[in-house]
DNA sequence: ACCAGTCAGTGATAAAGTCACACAGGCGTA
DNA sequence: TACGCCTGTGTGACTTTATCACTGACTGGT
């Protein structure tokens, strides 16, 4: 259970070394893994749960940049770990999470000694860059109503979701009023039903 | 002159090995280093010149994601190199550029053998992630007139710049008409003078 | 001088962001 | 129970940005 696949392929001796110095840290939903400005304590390997990474602009508005799930690596931390700069984003635990915090020294050792570790890190970086590039494209050129419907469709499985309009606005990087109006429009069309802090999907939603 | 600082700090023997297998490639202004969909041939180390990386959305609109200058590394390529996926963006040479193309095998060897090379790669990745995060914030929350003025101010030193409204629109990820209108507004205020393919700044621009 | 291609300007309209405010639901306390 | 308080939602008015459609201006080649 408490296990991360980037450690799986390590040679046995190195893995022993790594695992012996790592304790899983537990974070409850809502906890902040790190805030903007915090120095980096180590490279978080997510074992379980989900964590969202969001940033707040000078305007005070926020936007979710990406999320991490089980087996993910918080690649963003590596840069901060190397340069000593503070984070520019914050990470919020969405579902109770277990995390290995890999300190700088161990990270350096693993990078030196394991080709598979290096590969895992490089792949993670690549994915993150890709995510961000796609996000830029989406924010710059896609229509908000489409983005909203797309976001909802990806989560409509359960029949309903618990989220406020404000939180949804941060997901999409827009204003609360815009979300309220677009949702109201969808309700008028009969695709969902709204109540305080909750969105219920009607059968016709995905269709 | 033809030199990249990530290779400087390599141990002498490794550096010999690397330099002996690398030929600088020359690209003229306007040349495409890679296009969306292209497979990755190697990791480009930029020795000289500047290269901009931009992507085109499904809508057909484009936006410049970041630029690379002398001593920069095209970190985006690493992910493609690892996974074998094609690029999702394209790289266009802005000022005549010289580039070392580091093939997969050499890259792996350098990552294995040199801590300073690893550090350089990690730092480059960190910077790129940061750039993209800031870009997301800018695109999502900043006003277009401010962004345009900011872009112009950063280049107003020469007194005039040669660029079309369409190219400027790609820089900012907006439509050509929007740029035309905002520029016209600035001209009315006396901050610059417009002519075909050129923008001249008046003394009052930066003030 | 003419033509084709590129570049720039602009009106009309739609989409999205901002500001201001009203009201509703839920919760604790007098 | 009644009152206030906080959070969440709805909406009008207005500004900014995006999109569509079209016009005309500049440039280089024949």
Coordinates of N, CA, C and O (backbone and C1' of nucleotides) in Angstrom, one line a residue, chain A residues 61 143-145 174-175 177-178 181-182 196, chain C residues 14-21 24-26:
Chain A
X61 N -6.7 36.6 -7.8 CA -7.4 35.5 -8.3 C -6.5 34.3 -8.3 O -5.3 34.4 -8.4
X143 N -13.4 28.6 -24.9 CA -14.5 29.3 -24.3 C -14.8 28.7 -23.0 O -14.7 27.5 -22.7
X144 N -15.2 29.6 -22.1 CA -15.4 29.2 -20.7 C -16.6 28.2 -20.6 O -16.5 27.3 -19.7
X145 N -17.6 28.4 -21.4 CA -18.8 27.4 -21.2 C -18.3 26.0 -21.6 O -18.7 25.1 -20.9
X174 N -11.3 31.6 -13.4 CA -12.2 32.7 -13.8 C -12.9 33.3 -12.6 O -12.5 33.0 -11.5
X175 N -13.9 34.1 -12.8 CA -14.6 34.7 -11.6 C -15.8 33.9 -11.2 O -16.4 33.2 -12.0
X177 N -18.8 34.9 -10.4 CA -20.0 35.3 -11.1 C -20.2 34.6 -12.5 O -21.3 34.2 -12.9
X178 N -19.0 34.4 -13.2 CA -19.1 33.8 -14.5 C -19.5 32.4 -14.3 O -20.4 31.9 -15.1
X181 N -23.3 32.2 -13.5 CA -24.2 32.4 -14.6 C -24.2 31.2 -15.6 O -25.2 30.9 -16.1
X182 N -23.0 30.7 -15.8 CA -23.0 29.6 -16.8 C -23.7 28.3 -16.2 O -24.4 27.7 -17.0
X196 N -27.2 24.7 -2.7 CA -26.1 25.3 -2.0 C -24.9 24.4 -1.9 O -25.0 23.3 -1.2
Chain C
dA14 P -25.2 39.1 -30.9 O5' -24.1 38.2 -30.2 C5' -23.3 37.5 -31.1 C4' -22.1 36.9 -30.2 C3' -22.6 36.3 -28.9 O3' -21.9 35.1 -28.6 C1' -21.0 38.0 -28.5
dA15 P -22.2 34.2 -27.4 O5' -20.9 34.3 -26.5 C5' -19.6 34.1 -27.1 C4' -18.5 34.5 -26.1 C3' -18.7 33.9 -24.7 O3' -17.5 33.3 -24.3 C1' -18.4 36.3 -24.6
dA16 P -17.3 32.6 -22.9 O5' -16.7 33.8 -22.0 C5' -15.4 34.3 -22.4 C4' -15.0 35.4 -21.5 C3' -15.1 35.0 -20.0 O3' -13.8 35.2 -19.5 C1' -16.2 37.1 -20.4
dG17 P -13.6 35.1 -17.9 O5' -13.6 36.7 -17.5 C5' -12.6 37.5 -18.0 C4' -12.6 38.9 -17.3 C3' -12.6 38.8 -15.8 O3' -11.8 39.9 -15.4 C1' -14.6 39.9 -16.5
dT18 P -11.5 40.2 -13.8 O5' -12.5 41.3 -13.5 C5' -12.5 42.6 -14.3 C4' -13.4 43.6 -13.6 C3' -13.4 43.6 -12.1 O3' -13.2 45.0 -11.8 C1' -15.6 43.5 -12.9
dC19 P -13.0 45.4 -10.2 O5' -14.4 46.0 -9.8 C5' -15.1 47.0 -10.7 C4' -16.4 47.3 -10.1 C3' -16.6 47.3 -8.6 O3' -17.2 48.5 -8.3 C1' -18.2 46.0 -9.6
dA20 P -17.4 48.9 -6.7 O5' -18.9 48.7 -6.5 C5' -19.9 49.1 -7.5 C4' -21.2 48.6 -7.1 C3' -21.5 48.5 -5.6 O3' -22.7 49.2 -5.3 C1' -22.0 46.5 -6.6
dC21 P -23.0 49.4 -3.7 O5' -24.3 48.5 -3.5 C5' -25.2 48.4 -4.5 C4' -25.9 47.0 -4.5 C3' -26.4 46.6 -3.1 O3' -27.8 46.6 -3.1 C1' -25.5 44.8 -4.3
dA24 P -34.7 35.7 -0.1 O5' -34.2 34.3 -0.3 C5' -33.3 33.9 -1.3 C4' -32.5 32.7 -0.9 C3' -33.1 32.0 0.3 O3' -32.9 30.6 0.1 C1' -30.9 32.8 0.9
dG25 P -33.4 29.5 1.1 O5' -32.1 28.9 1.8 C5' -31.1 28.3 1.0 C4' -30.0 27.9 2.0 C3' -30.6 27.1 3.2 O3' -29.8 25.9 3.3 C1' -29.3 29.0 3.9
dG26 P -29.9 24.9 4.5 O5' -28.8 25.4 5.5 C5' -27.5 25.5 5.1 C4' -26.6 25.8 6.3 C3' -27.0 25.1 7.6 O3' -25.8 24.7 8.2 C1' -27.2 27.4 7.9

